[in-house]
Amino acid sequence: MLNQAAGDRQILAKQLNISPYQLSYVTNSGEGEGLLFYGNIIIPFKDKFDRRLKLYSLMTSKPSEMAENDRKGSKQEG
């Protein structure tokens, strides 16, 4: 779960039994921060990738970066 609006955070916290500490990871969180849910375990994370890495270009979900990666890929294939 990534950054959530205030009202949504409260609903999700109640429904998913998220502690106030865990909730801080989805309150005004930045890029690469949030909560992972694995069964009944909630894992807070902060993950910063070096944007120069190939892995970053494969994992990004930003539309502008995805389009740039597509353009770069087209140039390399041609």
PDB file of C-alpha atoms in Angstrom:
ATOM      1  CA  MET A   1       0.000   0.000   0.000  1.00  0.00           C
ATOM      2  CA  LEU A   2       1.376   3.393  -0.968  1.00  0.00           C
ATOM      3  CA  ASN A   3       0.476   6.964   0.052  1.00  0.00           C
ATOM      4  CA  GLN A   4      -3.233   7.264   0.931  1.00  0.00           C
ATOM      5  CA  ALA A   5      -5.641  10.144   1.508  1.00  0.00           C
ATOM      6  CA  ALA A   6      -6.517  10.849   5.166  1.00  0.00           C
ATOM      7  CA  GLY A   7     -10.026   9.372   5.049  1.00  0.00           C
ATOM      8  CA  ASP A   8      -8.861   6.278   3.206  1.00  0.00           C
ATOM      9  CA  ARG A   9      -5.996   5.770   5.670  1.00  0.00           C
ATOM     10  CA  GLN A  10      -8.396   5.665   8.610  1.00  0.00           C
ATOM     11  CA  ILE A  11     -10.708   3.163   6.915  1.00  0.00           C
ATOM     12  CA  LEU A  12      -7.813   0.952   5.855  1.00  0.00           C
ATOM     13  CA  ALA A  13      -6.176   1.169   9.286  1.00  0.00           C
ATOM     14  CA  LYS A  14      -9.341  -0.061  10.958  1.00  0.00           C
ATOM     15  CA  GLN A  15     -10.082  -2.802   8.421  1.00  0.00           C
ATOM     16  CA  LEU A  16      -6.494  -4.093   8.199  1.00  0.00           C
ATOM     17  CA  ASN A  17      -5.419  -3.522  11.826  1.00  0.00           C
ATOM     18  CA  ILE A  18      -2.611  -1.175  10.860  1.00  0.00           C
ATOM     19  CA  SER A  19      -0.813   0.406  13.821  1.00  0.00           C
ATOM     20  CA  PRO A  20      -0.204   4.174  14.006  1.00  0.00           C
ATOM     21  CA  TYR A  21       3.518   3.511  13.434  1.00  0.00           C
ATOM     22  CA  GLN A  22       2.815   1.443  10.319  1.00  0.00           C
ATOM     23  CA  LEU A  23       0.298   4.029   9.140  1.00  0.00           C
ATOM     24  CA  SER A  24       3.072   6.626   9.117  1.00  0.00           C
ATOM     25  CA  TYR A  25       4.531   4.806   6.098  1.00  0.00           C
ATOM     26  CA  VAL A  26       1.453   5.724   4.025  1.00  0.00           C
ATOM     27  CA  THR A  27       0.950   9.223   5.450  1.00  0.00           C
ATOM     28  CA  ASN A  28       2.525  11.814   3.167  1.00  0.00           C
ATOM     29  CA  SER A  29       4.962   9.145   2.073  1.00  0.00           C
ATOM     30  CA  GLY A  30       7.423   9.683  -0.711  1.00  0.00           C
ATOM     31  CA  GLU A  31       8.349   7.624  -3.731  1.00  0.00           C
ATOM     32  CA  GLY A  32       9.347   4.096  -2.863  1.00  0.00           C
ATOM     33  CA  GLU A  33       7.721   4.111   0.580  1.00  0.00           C
ATOM     34  CA  GLY A  34       4.738   2.168   1.806  1.00  0.00           C
ATOM     35  CA  LEU A  35       3.521  -1.058   3.350  1.00  0.00           C
ATOM     36  CA  LEU A  36       3.805  -4.610   2.055  1.00  0.00           C
ATOM     37  CA  PHE A  37       1.244  -7.178   3.159  1.00  0.00           C
ATOM     38  CA  TYR A  38       2.292 -10.823   3.367  1.00  0.00           C
ATOM     39  CA  GLY A  39      -0.477 -12.903   4.862  1.00  0.00           C
ATOM     40  CA  ASN A  40      -1.154 -11.340   8.268  1.00  0.00           C
ATOM     41  CA  ILE A  41       2.247  -9.624   8.375  1.00  0.00           C
ATOM     42  CA  ILE A  42       2.611  -5.921   7.534  1.00  0.00           C
ATOM     43  CA  ILE A  43       6.084  -4.802   6.501  1.00  0.00           C
ATOM     44  CA  PRO A  44       6.919  -1.088   6.235  1.00  0.00           C
ATOM     45  CA  PHE A  45       9.453  -0.232   3.542  1.00  0.00           C
ATOM     46  CA  LYS A  46      11.512   2.645   2.212  1.00  0.00           C
ATOM     47  CA  ASP A  47      13.293   1.730  -0.979  1.00  0.00           C
ATOM     48  CA  LYS A  48      15.422   4.144  -2.973  1.00  0.00           C
ATOM     49  CA  PHE A  49      16.804   2.971  -6.303  1.00  0.00           C
ATOM     50  CA  ASP A  50      19.580   4.643  -8.221  1.00  0.00           C
ATOM     51  CA  ARG A  51      17.810   5.919 -11.335  1.00  0.00           C
ATOM     52  CA  ARG A  52      20.853   5.102 -13.465  1.00  0.00           C
ATOM     53  CA  LEU A  53      20.414   1.364 -12.903  1.00  0.00           C
ATOM     54  CA  LYS A  54      18.798  -0.855 -15.529  1.00  0.00           C
ATOM     55  CA  LEU A  55      16.681  -2.380 -12.747  1.00  0.00           C
ATOM     56  CA  TYR A  56      15.155   1.032 -12.021  1.00  0.00           C
ATOM     57  CA  SER A  57      14.173   1.485 -15.669  1.00  0.00           C
ATOM     58  CA  LEU A  58      12.489  -1.922 -15.628  1.00  0.00           C
ATOM     59  CA  MET A  59      10.605  -1.311 -12.366  1.00  0.00           C
ATOM     60  CA  THR A  60       9.464   2.304 -12.686  1.00  0.00           C
ATOM     61  CA  SER A  61       5.725   2.918 -12.914  1.00  0.00           C
ATOM     62  CA  LYS A  62       6.017   6.600 -13.806  1.00  0.00           C
ATOM     63  CA  PRO A  63       4.380   7.097 -17.226  1.00  0.00           C
ATOM     64  CA  SER A  64       6.927   9.715 -18.342  1.00  0.00           C
ATOM     65  CA  GLU A  65       9.862   7.446 -17.493  1.00  0.00           C
ATOM     66  CA  MET A  66       8.182   4.445 -19.089  1.00  0.00           C
ATOM     67  CA  ALA A  67       7.697   6.409 -22.316  1.00  0.00           C
ATOM     68  CA  GLU A  68      11.350   7.504 -22.244  1.00  0.00           C
ATOM     69  CA  ASN A  69      12.449   3.886 -21.758  1.00  0.00           C
ATOM     70  CA  ASP A  70      10.277   2.829 -24.711  1.00  0.00           C
ATOM     71  CA  ARG A  71      11.906   5.505 -26.904  1.00  0.00           C
ATOM     72  CA  LYS A  72      15.382   4.408 -25.842  1.00  0.00           C
ATOM     73  CA  GLY A  73      14.505   0.782 -26.528  1.00  0.00           C
ATOM     74  CA  SER A  74      13.207   1.619 -30.008  1.00  0.00           C
ATOM     75  CA  LYS A  75      16.416   3.457 -30.866  1.00  0.00           C
ATOM     76  CA  GLN A  76      18.570   0.536 -29.734  1.00  0.00           C
ATOM     77  CA  GLU A  77      16.552  -1.973 -31.767  1.00  0.00           C
ATOM     78  CA  GLY A  78      16.655   0.107 -34.953  1.00  0.00           C
TER      79      GLY A  78
END
